[in-house]
Amino acid sequence: MDNASTISVSSPVVDFKEVTFQFLEDNSPVFTNISFSIHAGERVVLYGPSGCGKSTLLYLMNRLYPANCDGELSGSVALFHKDASSYAAGEINRRIATVFQDPETQFCMPTVEQEMAFTLENLHINREEMEQRITTTLDLTGLSAFRHSVIQTLSGGMKQRLATACALLIEPQVLLLDEPLAHLDPLTAHQYVEWLNALQLSSDFTVVVVEHRLDLWGSFFNRALHVKNSGVFSIEANPTRSPIQFPSRTSTVQDVVALEAQNISVNIDGNRLLSNISLSLRKGEIAVLAGPNGSGKSTLLKTICGILKKTDGQFKSGRTIPGYVPQSPEHLFVTNDVGQEISFSNHANADEISDIMHSLRLLEIQDAHPFAISHGQKRRVAIGAMIADQRPVLLLDEPTSGQDSEVLIELFHLIDSMAKEGFTVLIVTHDMAFAAAIADTVFLLNNGELTGRYENEQLWQQTELLKTHHLLPPIGAASYV
Amino acid sequence: MSSRTWLHDMNPALKFILVIVSMLTLAWFFNPWTPFLVFVGVILIQLSFSRINWKVWSLFMIPIGFSALGYLWTTVLFAADTSGNVIWVWRGIEVTDQQWHTALSLAFRVFAFSSLSLLFALTTNPVKFVMSLMQQLRLSPKLAYGVMVGYQFLPVVKEEFIQIRHAHRLRGIGQEKYAWQRLLSMRRILIPLLASAVRRAERSAFAMEARGLTGERRSIYYEPLHIGGRDWLLAIILIFVLIASSVAGFLLS
């Protein structure tokens, strides 16, 4: 075992030497003269902030680039001691498998079994071996019970496991993962990492992960390569990160009720989605609404702001109804530039609008198309539009999902400053580290019923309660190996 | 009773070819009897070899019935060809036997074509159809799996459409008073919907390619589809109905 691993560690399976890569439509290269290598059996993370080109690196490793883009590559990319460009189409995909970020866009067949067969048919594997490989891989990955399940009915976490299982089917030497946790909630992400850890120990493939949030991975990795635009990547052995440290904030709750819901129930198409929900929010309060997927969190937000009709109960919320920012803020956009987007509803005068533009830092992008700006900027535009509508209560649906630490800290300050100005904010999130840092109160929702209202500090000791709501306490990174 | 699953189990590519051939053949017959007999024959075939939901079938047939009626009366009243014997006069409008003949033929043709389409649509699983096109008719895998991905997208796109409409409702769009205004505001939904569809399509293409799809023809299938004896039997029955109706139509007119 020791001998075998020392021999394999010494031979690089991926070797980049002085690689420069540029998209033809860009003015400057994504990378200039970068060098790094990855050895067999390693667990390597390519680490860097969003937008630094990590995914591009991954696509160079599985030959999706430069074959599928208008890009110019110089320097040497060697895969298994051979120049990457010398491989025939599809040849490298028999040895290097990839799992992508978005669990929704990796499948083309209706059922789990058919999806796995798709991969094996691509490789022209004979019928008996297909059968046998599918059975073994399902056993290995613990997915045997789902063999005949329809993929669309699986949860995001299960889909990501299936994508990994489809990758392992080809018995790859290298497994590439492109931010595999981005769309999963923390508990599911944690379970996925544990699962991958056990798989790697039993099958001994090389793992290369592109990631901007190391804290979710505990001590999974042997090495971190710090991705930068040029030069040799620096290496960090056994990298770990503690969860993001948010600044502390003082509560700004005022003793004025901003929104009160009494016995709200919602039925849609004969299904009871919410029953008997009563809650009250005060001016300047930041509240978090948490619970498992499908428990009715988004339905509650949409009912409070009047998008969905309530079946029963009543709201008291002063003059105007609350504002709502969906998980994809661009869904709110209806005009062609940021300035028009803010002034669209005509509820605010010119002074108020320029105030909003100033405080949300939108002046420098006011002529940009709202679809062409970054995700953080989109959210600020959406919030600005809601404030300009004179809505004193803001409901944010999953603003933390898939965001890196920089965006999360920016979001923290944004919400904090809005509470200081007297806005009331209700946030749906799975990220309990974020919730613990920002919330005054936490509401838990399960099966369409409100299971409790907790002051921030009281909740985090109750591990069992959190677990039944599919949540993870904010502190305590797990350890592996 | 077991024969009632035959049409559902039939090889989709063969069924597809048969339906196309029947339609092309029908196009050559201008008498009212052939399409009428094909229509009746197709219903009999469905009654004996399928378990389709006749309620759904009837619902589809309602608009088709209306358009057939439309063909009938417009041809009777406005036909360019006014030769033949006058068989009916009403307030100065003369209807000749020739006109009546053509009108009936057109109306029954609508029925025959739609019953053939429904025979195919209501008994065929779309996934199996695409797989069969690839296996029997040598459709390129690139195209076949492209269609499959699109098919998997439909529910996702629908979900996203609802999400966008909900968000727009908050901004007062989609609540306009008149239908034409609401229709105009649809373009605001289409842009974000298309933008995300394009992004999603690219991601899917990458995922398929990373899993070794090169577009070359595959040599082995996990679920091979064959054309068996029962498929040929059904083919013979349908062709018999077609030929019998053609001959009968020829003799009866």
PDB file of C-alpha atoms in Angstrom, chain B:
ATOM      1  CA  MET B   1     -57.649  -8.650 -23.288  1.00  0.00           C
ATOM      2  CA  SER B   2     -53.849  -8.787 -23.552  1.00  0.00           C
ATOM      3  CA  SER B   3     -54.059  -7.686 -27.174  1.00  0.00           C
ATOM      4  CA  ARG B   4     -55.172  -4.297 -25.836  1.00  0.00           C
ATOM      5  CA  THR B   5     -51.531  -3.396 -25.085  1.00  0.00           C
ATOM      6  CA  TRP B   6     -50.193  -4.233 -28.539  1.00  0.00           C
ATOM      7  CA  LEU B   7     -50.322  -0.747 -30.010  1.00  0.00           C
ATOM      8  CA  HIS B   8     -48.622   0.693 -26.921  1.00  0.00           C
ATOM      9  CA  ASP B   9     -45.828  -1.893 -27.155  1.00  0.00           C
ATOM     10  CA  MET B  10     -45.435  -1.568 -30.910  1.00  0.00           C
ATOM     11  CA  ASN B  11     -42.091  -0.350 -32.211  1.00  0.00           C
ATOM     12  CA  PRO B  12     -42.516   3.459 -32.381  1.00  0.00           C
ATOM     13  CA  ALA B  13     -40.416   3.969 -35.516  1.00  0.00           C
ATOM     14  CA  LEU B  14     -42.419   1.374 -37.474  1.00  0.00           C
ATOM     15  CA  LYS B  15     -45.668   2.882 -36.200  1.00  0.00           C
ATOM     16  CA  PHE B  16     -44.447   6.321 -37.245  1.00  0.00           C
ATOM     17  CA  ILE B  17     -43.623   5.159 -40.774  1.00  0.00           C
ATOM     18  CA  LEU B  18     -46.988   3.429 -41.112  1.00  0.00           C
ATOM     19  CA  VAL B  19     -48.879   6.559 -40.059  1.00  0.00           C
ATOM     20  CA  ILE B  20     -46.877   8.704 -42.493  1.00  0.00           C
ATOM     21  CA  VAL B  21     -47.405   6.219 -45.343  1.00  0.00           C
ATOM     22  CA  SER B  22     -51.155   6.050 -44.623  1.00  0.00           C
ATOM     23  CA  MET B  23     -51.424   9.838 -44.712  1.00  0.00           C
ATOM     24  CA  LEU B  24     -49.506  10.110 -47.967  1.00  0.00           C
ATOM     25  CA  THR B  25     -51.688   7.422 -49.544  1.00  0.00           C
ATOM     26  CA  LEU B  26     -54.881   9.133 -48.403  1.00  0.00           C
ATOM     27  CA  ALA B  27     -53.780  12.331 -50.105  1.00  0.00           C
ATOM     28  CA  TRP B  28     -54.316  10.614 -53.491  1.00  0.00           C
ATOM     29  CA  PHE B  29     -57.986   9.788 -52.931  1.00  0.00           C
ATOM     30  CA  PHE B  30     -60.634  12.386 -53.641  1.00  0.00           C
ATOM     31  CA  ASN B  31     -63.733  10.315 -52.954  1.00  0.00           C
ATOM     32  CA  PRO B  32     -65.515  10.630 -49.584  1.00  0.00           C
ATOM     33  CA  TRP B  33     -65.570   6.875 -48.921  1.00  0.00           C
ATOM     34  CA  THR B  34     -61.842   6.106 -48.573  1.00  0.00           C
ATOM     35  CA  PRO B  35     -61.105   8.637 -45.784  1.00  0.00           C
ATOM     36  CA  PHE B  36     -64.372   7.690 -44.053  1.00  0.00           C
ATOM     37  CA  LEU B  37     -63.499   3.993 -44.081  1.00  0.00           C
ATOM     38  CA  VAL B  38     -59.941   4.675 -42.898  1.00  0.00           C
ATOM     39  CA  PHE B  39     -61.360   6.752 -40.057  1.00  0.00           C
ATOM     40  CA  VAL B  40     -63.665   3.919 -38.987  1.00  0.00           C
ATOM     41  CA  GLY B  41     -60.885   1.345 -39.460  1.00  0.00           C
ATOM     42  CA  VAL B  42     -58.444   3.282 -37.282  1.00  0.00           C
ATOM     43  CA  ILE B  43     -61.050   3.525 -34.517  1.00  0.00           C
ATOM     44  CA  LEU B  44     -61.642  -0.229 -34.752  1.00  0.00           C
ATOM     45  CA  ILE B  45     -57.899  -0.890 -34.552  1.00  0.00           C
ATOM     46  CA  GLN B  46     -57.634   1.336 -31.485  1.00  0.00           C
ATOM     47  CA  LEU B  47     -60.632  -0.381 -29.899  1.00  0.00           C
ATOM     48  CA  SER B  48     -59.061  -3.797 -30.306  1.00  0.00           C
ATOM     49  CA  PHE B  49     -55.375  -3.133 -29.728  1.00  0.00           C
ATOM     50  CA  SER B  50     -55.048  -0.164 -27.377  1.00  0.00           C
ATOM     51  CA  ARG B  51     -56.063   1.108 -23.989  1.00  0.00           C
ATOM     52  CA  ILE B  52     -56.303   4.773 -24.835  1.00  0.00           C
ATOM     53  CA  ASN B  53     -58.426   7.099 -22.776  1.00  0.00           C
ATOM     54  CA  TRP B  54     -61.446   7.716 -25.025  1.00  0.00           C
ATOM     55  CA  LYS B  55     -62.341  10.821 -23.030  1.00  0.00           C
ATOM     56  CA  VAL B  56     -59.030  12.420 -24.016  1.00  0.00           C
ATOM     57  CA  TRP B  57     -59.549  11.207 -27.583  1.00  0.00           C
ATOM     58  CA  SER B  58     -63.001  12.842 -27.721  1.00  0.00           C
ATOM     59  CA  LEU B  59     -61.639  16.107 -26.332  1.00  0.00           C
ATOM     60  CA  PHE B  60     -59.056  16.212 -29.115  1.00  0.00           C
ATOM     61  CA  MET B  61     -61.763  15.387 -31.637  1.00  0.00           C
ATOM     62  CA  ILE B  62     -63.970  18.361 -30.671  1.00  0.00           C
ATOM     63  CA  PRO B  63     -61.865  21.086 -32.357  1.00  0.00           C
ATOM     64  CA  ILE B  64     -61.139  18.690 -35.212  1.00  0.00           C
ATOM     65  CA  GLY B  65     -64.862  18.130 -35.675  1.00  0.00           C
ATOM     66  CA  PHE B  66     -65.410  21.866 -35.885  1.00  0.00           C
ATOM     67  CA  SER B  67     -62.721  22.374 -38.510  1.00  0.00           C
ATOM     68  CA  ALA B  68     -64.144  19.453 -40.512  1.00  0.00           C
ATOM     69  CA  LEU B  69     -67.562  21.125 -40.407  1.00  0.00           C
ATOM     70  CA  GLY B  70     -65.898  24.351 -41.500  1.00  0.00           C
ATOM     71  CA  TYR B  71     -64.356  22.615 -44.509  1.00  0.00           C
ATOM     72  CA  LEU B  72     -67.717  21.077 -45.315  1.00  0.00           C
ATOM     73  CA  TRP B  73     -69.813  24.225 -45.479  1.00  0.00           C
ATOM     74  CA  THR B  74     -67.193  26.498 -47.029  1.00  0.00           C
ATOM     75  CA  THR B  75     -66.623  23.989 -49.825  1.00  0.00           C
ATOM     76  CA  VAL B  76     -70.370  23.562 -50.338  1.00  0.00           C
ATOM     77  CA  LEU B  77     -70.973  27.305 -50.525  1.00  0.00           C
ATOM     78  CA  PHE B  78     -67.846  28.732 -52.116  1.00  0.00           C
ATOM     79  CA  ALA B  79     -66.443  25.976 -54.318  1.00  0.00           C
ATOM     80  CA  ALA B  80     -64.860  27.206 -57.552  1.00  0.00           C
ATOM     81  CA  ASP B  81     -65.922  24.078 -59.399  1.00  0.00           C
ATOM     82  CA  THR B  82     -69.697  24.356 -59.901  1.00  0.00           C
ATOM     83  CA  SER B  83     -70.148  21.594 -62.483  1.00  0.00           C
ATOM     84  CA  GLY B  84     -72.439  18.594 -61.971  1.00  0.00           C
ATOM     85  CA  ASN B  85     -76.138  18.249 -61.317  1.00  0.00           C
ATOM     86  CA  VAL B  86     -77.839  20.601 -58.929  1.00  0.00           C
ATOM     87  CA  ILE B  87     -79.161  18.532 -56.049  1.00  0.00           C
ATOM     88  CA  TRP B  88     -80.265  21.252 -53.672  1.00  0.00           C
ATOM     89  CA  VAL B  89     -81.354  24.902 -53.953  1.00  0.00           C
ATOM     90  CA  TRP B  90     -81.791  27.288 -51.063  1.00  0.00           C
ATOM     91  CA  ARG B  91     -82.366  31.055 -51.418  1.00  0.00           C
ATOM     92  CA  GLY B  92     -80.568  31.223 -54.712  1.00  0.00           C
ATOM     93  CA  ILE B  93     -77.597  29.089 -53.616  1.00  0.00           C
ATOM     94  CA  GLU B  94     -77.242  26.039 -55.799  1.00  0.00           C
ATOM     95  CA  VAL B  95     -75.375  22.986 -54.578  1.00  0.00           C
ATOM     96  CA  THR B  96     -74.271  20.432 -57.154  1.00  0.00           C
ATOM     97  CA  ASP B  97     -73.538  16.778 -56.467  1.00  0.00           C
ATOM     98  CA  GLN B  98     -69.903  17.385 -57.454  1.00  0.00           C
ATOM     99  CA  GLN B  99     -69.552  20.094 -54.817  1.00  0.00           C
ATOM    100  CA  TRP B 100     -71.181  17.947 -52.164  1.00  0.00           C
ATOM    101  CA  HIS B 101     -68.859  15.104 -53.054  1.00  0.00           C
ATOM    102  CA  THR B 102     -65.692  17.220 -52.684  1.00  0.00           C
ATOM    103  CA  ALA B 103     -66.935  18.777 -49.448  1.00  0.00           C
ATOM    104  CA  LEU B 104     -67.613  15.405 -47.828  1.00  0.00           C
ATOM    105  CA  SER B 105     -64.272  14.090 -49.018  1.00  0.00           C
ATOM    106  CA  LEU B 106     -62.420  17.051 -47.449  1.00  0.00           C
ATOM    107  CA  ALA B 107     -64.295  16.757 -44.158  1.00  0.00           C
ATOM    108  CA  PHE B 108     -63.651  13.030 -43.840  1.00  0.00           C
ATOM    109  CA  ARG B 109     -60.040  13.562 -44.784  1.00  0.00           C
ATOM    110  CA  VAL B 110     -59.650  15.864 -41.772  1.00  0.00           C
ATOM    111  CA  PHE B 111     -61.128  13.125 -39.584  1.00  0.00           C
ATOM    112  CA  ALA B 112     -58.946  10.399 -41.069  1.00  0.00           C
ATOM    113  CA  PHE B 113     -55.723  12.406 -40.739  1.00  0.00           C
ATOM    114  CA  SER B 114     -56.425  13.389 -37.151  1.00  0.00           C
ATOM    115  CA  SER B 115     -57.457   9.901 -36.076  1.00  0.00           C
ATOM    116  CA  LEU B 116     -54.189   8.572 -37.515  1.00  0.00           C
ATOM    117  CA  SER B 117     -52.204  11.245 -35.647  1.00  0.00           C
ATOM    118  CA  LEU B 118     -54.055  10.472 -32.429  1.00  0.00           C
ATOM    119  CA  LEU B 119     -53.466   6.765 -32.913  1.00  0.00           C
ATOM    120  CA  PHE B 120     -49.765   7.552 -32.867  1.00  0.00           C
ATOM    121  CA  ALA B 121     -49.744  10.287 -30.223  1.00  0.00           C
ATOM    122  CA  LEU B 122     -51.920   8.559 -27.639  1.00  0.00           C
ATOM    123  CA  THR B 123     -50.118   5.215 -27.731  1.00  0.00           C
ATOM    124  CA  THR B 124     -46.474   6.315 -27.984  1.00  0.00           C
ATOM    125  CA  ASN B 125     -44.039   7.149 -25.207  1.00  0.00           C
ATOM    126  CA  PRO B 126     -41.972  10.121 -26.481  1.00  0.00           C
ATOM    127  CA  VAL B 127     -38.734   8.846 -24.923  1.00  0.00           C
ATOM    128  CA  LYS B 128     -39.135   5.449 -26.551  1.00  0.00           C
ATOM    129  CA  PHE B 129     -39.992   7.135 -29.845  1.00  0.00           C
ATOM    130  CA  VAL B 130     -36.726   9.098 -29.906  1.00  0.00           C
ATOM    131  CA  MET B 131     -34.734   6.017 -28.888  1.00  0.00           C
ATOM    132  CA  SER B 132     -36.439   4.025 -31.627  1.00  0.00           C
ATOM    133  CA  LEU B 133     -35.756   6.720 -34.236  1.00  0.00           C
ATOM    134  CA  MET B 134     -32.096   6.458 -33.272  1.00  0.00           C
ATOM    135  CA  GLN B 135     -32.008   2.657 -33.323  1.00  0.00           C
ATOM    136  CA  GLN B 136     -34.255   1.806 -36.288  1.00  0.00           C
ATOM    137  CA  LEU B 137     -34.055   4.911 -38.479  1.00  0.00           C
ATOM    138  CA  ARG B 138     -30.439   5.820 -37.745  1.00  0.00           C
ATOM    139  CA  LEU B 139     -31.185   9.287 -36.376  1.00  0.00           C
ATOM    140  CA  SER B 140     -27.895  10.828 -35.243  1.00  0.00           C
ATOM    141  CA  PRO B 141     -27.297  10.437 -31.470  1.00  0.00           C
ATOM    142  CA  LYS B 142     -26.328  14.112 -31.323  1.00  0.00           C
ATOM    143  CA  LEU B 143     -29.835  15.061 -32.434  1.00  0.00           C
ATOM    144  CA  ALA B 144     -31.590  12.314 -30.473  1.00  0.00           C
ATOM    145  CA  TYR B 145     -30.013  13.227 -27.133  1.00  0.00           C
ATOM    146  CA  GLY B 146     -30.475  16.908 -27.911  1.00  0.00           C
ATOM    147  CA  VAL B 147     -34.200  16.249 -28.176  1.00  0.00           C
ATOM    148  CA  MET B 148     -34.084  14.198 -24.974  1.00  0.00           C
ATOM    149  CA  VAL B 149     -32.438  17.039 -23.024  1.00  0.00           C
ATOM    150  CA  GLY B 150     -35.051  19.449 -24.378  1.00  0.00           C
ATOM    151  CA  TYR B 151     -37.775  17.079 -23.265  1.00  0.00           C
ATOM    152  CA  GLN B 152     -36.338  16.933 -19.725  1.00  0.00           C
ATOM    153  CA  PHE B 153     -36.213  20.752 -19.718  1.00  0.00           C
ATOM    154  CA  LEU B 154     -39.939  21.242 -20.304  1.00  0.00           C
ATOM    155  CA  PRO B 155     -41.019  20.982 -16.644  1.00  0.00           C
ATOM    156  CA  VAL B 156     -38.061  23.124 -15.527  1.00  0.00           C
ATOM    157  CA  VAL B 157     -38.900  25.857 -18.017  1.00  0.00           C
ATOM    158  CA  LYS B 158     -42.542  25.760 -16.969  1.00  0.00           C
ATOM    159  CA  GLU B 159     -41.515  26.154 -13.315  1.00  0.00           C
ATOM    160  CA  GLU B 160     -39.301  29.094 -14.200  1.00  0.00           C
ATOM    161  CA  PHE B 161     -42.096  30.689 -16.234  1.00  0.00           C
ATOM    162  CA  ILE B 162     -44.321  30.571 -13.146  1.00  0.00           C
ATOM    163  CA  GLN B 163     -41.563  32.048 -10.958  1.00  0.00           C
ATOM    164  CA  ILE B 164     -41.014  34.952 -13.342  1.00  0.00           C
ATOM    165  CA  ARG B 165     -44.724  35.603 -13.652  1.00  0.00           C
ATOM    166  CA  HIS B 166     -45.029  35.685  -9.875  1.00  0.00           C
ATOM    167  CA  ALA B 167     -42.152  38.162  -9.599  1.00  0.00           C
ATOM    168  CA  HIS B 168     -43.629  40.345 -12.341  1.00  0.00           C
ATOM    169  CA  ARG B 169     -47.002  40.350 -10.627  1.00  0.00           C
ATOM    170  CA  LEU B 170     -45.284  42.149  -7.751  1.00  0.00           C
ATOM    171  CA  ARG B 171     -44.243  44.920 -10.130  1.00  0.00           C
ATOM    172  CA  GLY B 172     -47.691  45.284 -11.592  1.00  0.00           C
ATOM    173  CA  ILE B 173     -47.002  43.486 -14.867  1.00  0.00           C
ATOM    174  CA  GLY B 174     -49.398  40.845 -16.130  1.00  0.00           C
ATOM    175  CA  GLN B 175     -52.296  42.509 -14.287  1.00  0.00           C
ATOM    176  CA  GLU B 176     -53.274  44.816 -17.140  1.00  0.00           C
ATOM    177  CA  LYS B 177     -56.905  45.279 -17.887  1.00  0.00           C
ATOM    178  CA  TYR B 178     -57.018  44.119 -21.492  1.00  0.00           C
ATOM    179  CA  ALA B 179     -55.912  40.831 -22.967  1.00  0.00           C
ATOM    180  CA  TRP B 180     -53.806  42.491 -25.692  1.00  0.00           C
ATOM    181  CA  GLN B 181     -51.859  44.416 -23.037  1.00  0.00           C
ATOM    182  CA  ARG B 182     -51.209  41.217 -21.128  1.00  0.00           C
ATOM    183  CA  LEU B 183     -50.088  39.584 -24.357  1.00  0.00           C
ATOM    184  CA  LEU B 184     -47.628  42.421 -24.990  1.00  0.00           C
ATOM    185  CA  SER B 185     -46.220  42.114 -21.494  1.00  0.00           C
ATOM    186  CA  MET B 186     -45.398  38.465 -22.225  1.00  0.00           C
ATOM    187  CA  ARG B 187     -42.286  39.583 -24.110  1.00  0.00           C
ATOM    188  CA  ARG B 188     -40.903  40.768 -20.770  1.00  0.00           C
ATOM    189  CA  ILE B 189     -41.165  37.194 -19.514  1.00  0.00           C
ATOM    190  CA  LEU B 190     -39.685  35.692 -22.653  1.00  0.00           C
ATOM    191  CA  ILE B 191     -36.359  37.521 -22.443  1.00  0.00           C
ATOM    192  CA  PRO B 192     -35.308  36.238 -19.002  1.00  0.00           C
ATOM    193  CA  LEU B 193     -36.756  32.828 -19.851  1.00  0.00           C
ATOM    194  CA  LEU B 194     -34.718  32.565 -23.061  1.00  0.00           C
ATOM    195  CA  ALA B 195     -31.601  33.946 -21.379  1.00  0.00           C
ATOM    196  CA  SER B 196     -31.650  31.241 -18.740  1.00  0.00           C
ATOM    197  CA  ALA B 197     -32.574  28.575 -21.296  1.00  0.00           C
ATOM    198  CA  VAL B 198     -29.472  29.415 -23.337  1.00  0.00           C
ATOM    199  CA  ARG B 199     -27.245  29.261 -20.250  1.00  0.00           C
ATOM    200  CA  ARG B 200     -28.813  25.963 -19.256  1.00  0.00           C
ATOM    201  CA  ALA B 201     -28.430  24.506 -22.743  1.00  0.00           C
ATOM    202  CA  GLU B 202     -24.724  25.257 -22.744  1.00  0.00           C
ATOM    203  CA  ARG B 203     -24.257  23.633 -19.343  1.00  0.00           C
ATOM    204  CA  SER B 204     -26.133  20.540 -20.511  1.00  0.00           C
ATOM    205  CA  ALA B 205     -24.067  20.293 -23.672  1.00  0.00           C
ATOM    206  CA  PHE B 206     -20.883  20.400 -21.608  1.00  0.00           C
ATOM    207  CA  ALA B 207     -22.170  17.755 -19.220  1.00  0.00           C
ATOM    208  CA  MET B 208     -23.107  15.414 -22.092  1.00  0.00           C
ATOM    209  CA  GLU B 209     -19.763  15.858 -23.777  1.00  0.00           C
ATOM    210  CA  ALA B 210     -17.813  15.364 -20.562  1.00  0.00           C
ATOM    211  CA  ARG B 211     -19.591  12.034 -20.268  1.00  0.00           C
ATOM    212  CA  GLY B 212     -18.219  10.902 -23.590  1.00  0.00           C
ATOM    213  CA  LEU B 213     -20.986  11.776 -26.065  1.00  0.00           C
ATOM    214  CA  THR B 214     -19.112  12.476 -29.273  1.00  0.00           C
ATOM    215  CA  GLY B 215     -22.042  12.214 -31.655  1.00  0.00           C
ATOM    216  CA  GLU B 216     -20.730   9.054 -33.288  1.00  0.00           C
ATOM    217  CA  ARG B 217     -23.130   6.170 -33.795  1.00  0.00           C
ATOM    218  CA  ARG B 218     -23.397   3.798 -30.862  1.00  0.00           C
ATOM    219  CA  SER B 219     -22.792   0.104 -31.287  1.00  0.00           C
ATOM    220  CA  ILE B 220     -24.544  -1.328 -28.227  1.00  0.00           C
ATOM    221  CA  TYR B 221     -27.785  -0.307 -26.587  1.00  0.00           C
ATOM    222  CA  TYR B 222     -28.742  -0.960 -22.982  1.00  0.00           C
ATOM    223  CA  GLU B 223     -32.420  -1.152 -23.903  1.00  0.00           C
ATOM    224  CA  PRO B 224     -32.427  -2.376 -27.493  1.00  0.00           C
ATOM    225  CA  LEU B 225     -35.702  -1.932 -29.378  1.00  0.00           C
ATOM    226  CA  HIS B 226     -36.618  -4.550 -31.943  1.00  0.00           C
ATOM    227  CA  ILE B 227     -39.303  -5.006 -34.551  1.00  0.00           C
ATOM    228  CA  GLY B 228     -41.008  -8.294 -33.729  1.00  0.00           C
ATOM    229  CA  GLY B 229     -43.679 -10.515 -35.274  1.00  0.00           C
ATOM    230  CA  ARG B 230     -46.477  -8.698 -33.489  1.00  0.00           C
ATOM    231  CA  ASP B 231     -45.263  -5.370 -34.879  1.00  0.00           C
ATOM    232  CA  TRP B 232     -45.438  -6.779 -38.412  1.00  0.00           C
ATOM    233  CA  LEU B 233     -48.914  -8.189 -37.706  1.00  0.00           C
ATOM    234  CA  LEU B 234     -50.176  -4.754 -36.677  1.00  0.00           C
ATOM    235  CA  ALA B 235     -48.479  -3.253 -39.726  1.00  0.00           C
ATOM    236  CA  ILE B 236     -50.277  -5.747 -41.972  1.00  0.00           C
ATOM    237  CA  ILE B 237     -53.624  -4.974 -40.322  1.00  0.00           C
ATOM    238  CA  LEU B 238     -53.187  -1.245 -40.829  1.00  0.00           C
ATOM    239  CA  ILE B 239     -52.054  -1.679 -44.437  1.00  0.00           C
ATOM    240  CA  PHE B 240     -55.029  -3.976 -45.044  1.00  0.00           C
ATOM    241  CA  VAL B 241     -57.413  -1.301 -43.696  1.00  0.00           C
ATOM    242  CA  LEU B 242     -55.741   1.205 -45.995  1.00  0.00           C
ATOM    243  CA  ILE B 243     -55.945  -0.950 -49.115  1.00  0.00           C
ATOM    244  CA  ALA B 244     -59.483  -2.147 -48.377  1.00  0.00           C
ATOM    245  CA  SER B 245     -60.671   1.449 -47.921  1.00  0.00           C
ATOM    246  CA  SER B 246     -58.957   2.532 -51.106  1.00  0.00           C
ATOM    247  CA  VAL B 247     -60.519  -0.258 -53.153  1.00  0.00           C
ATOM    248  CA  ALA B 248     -63.945   0.180 -51.541  1.00  0.00           C
ATOM    249  CA  GLY B 249     -63.779   3.934 -52.087  1.00  0.00           C
ATOM    250  CA  PHE B 250     -62.900   3.388 -55.724  1.00  0.00           C
ATOM    251  CA  LEU B 251     -65.800   0.941 -56.234  1.00  0.00           C
ATOM    252  CA  LEU B 252     -68.402   2.924 -54.273  1.00  0.00           C
ATOM    253  CA  SER B 253     -67.896   6.180 -56.145  1.00  0.00           C
TER     254      SER B 253
END
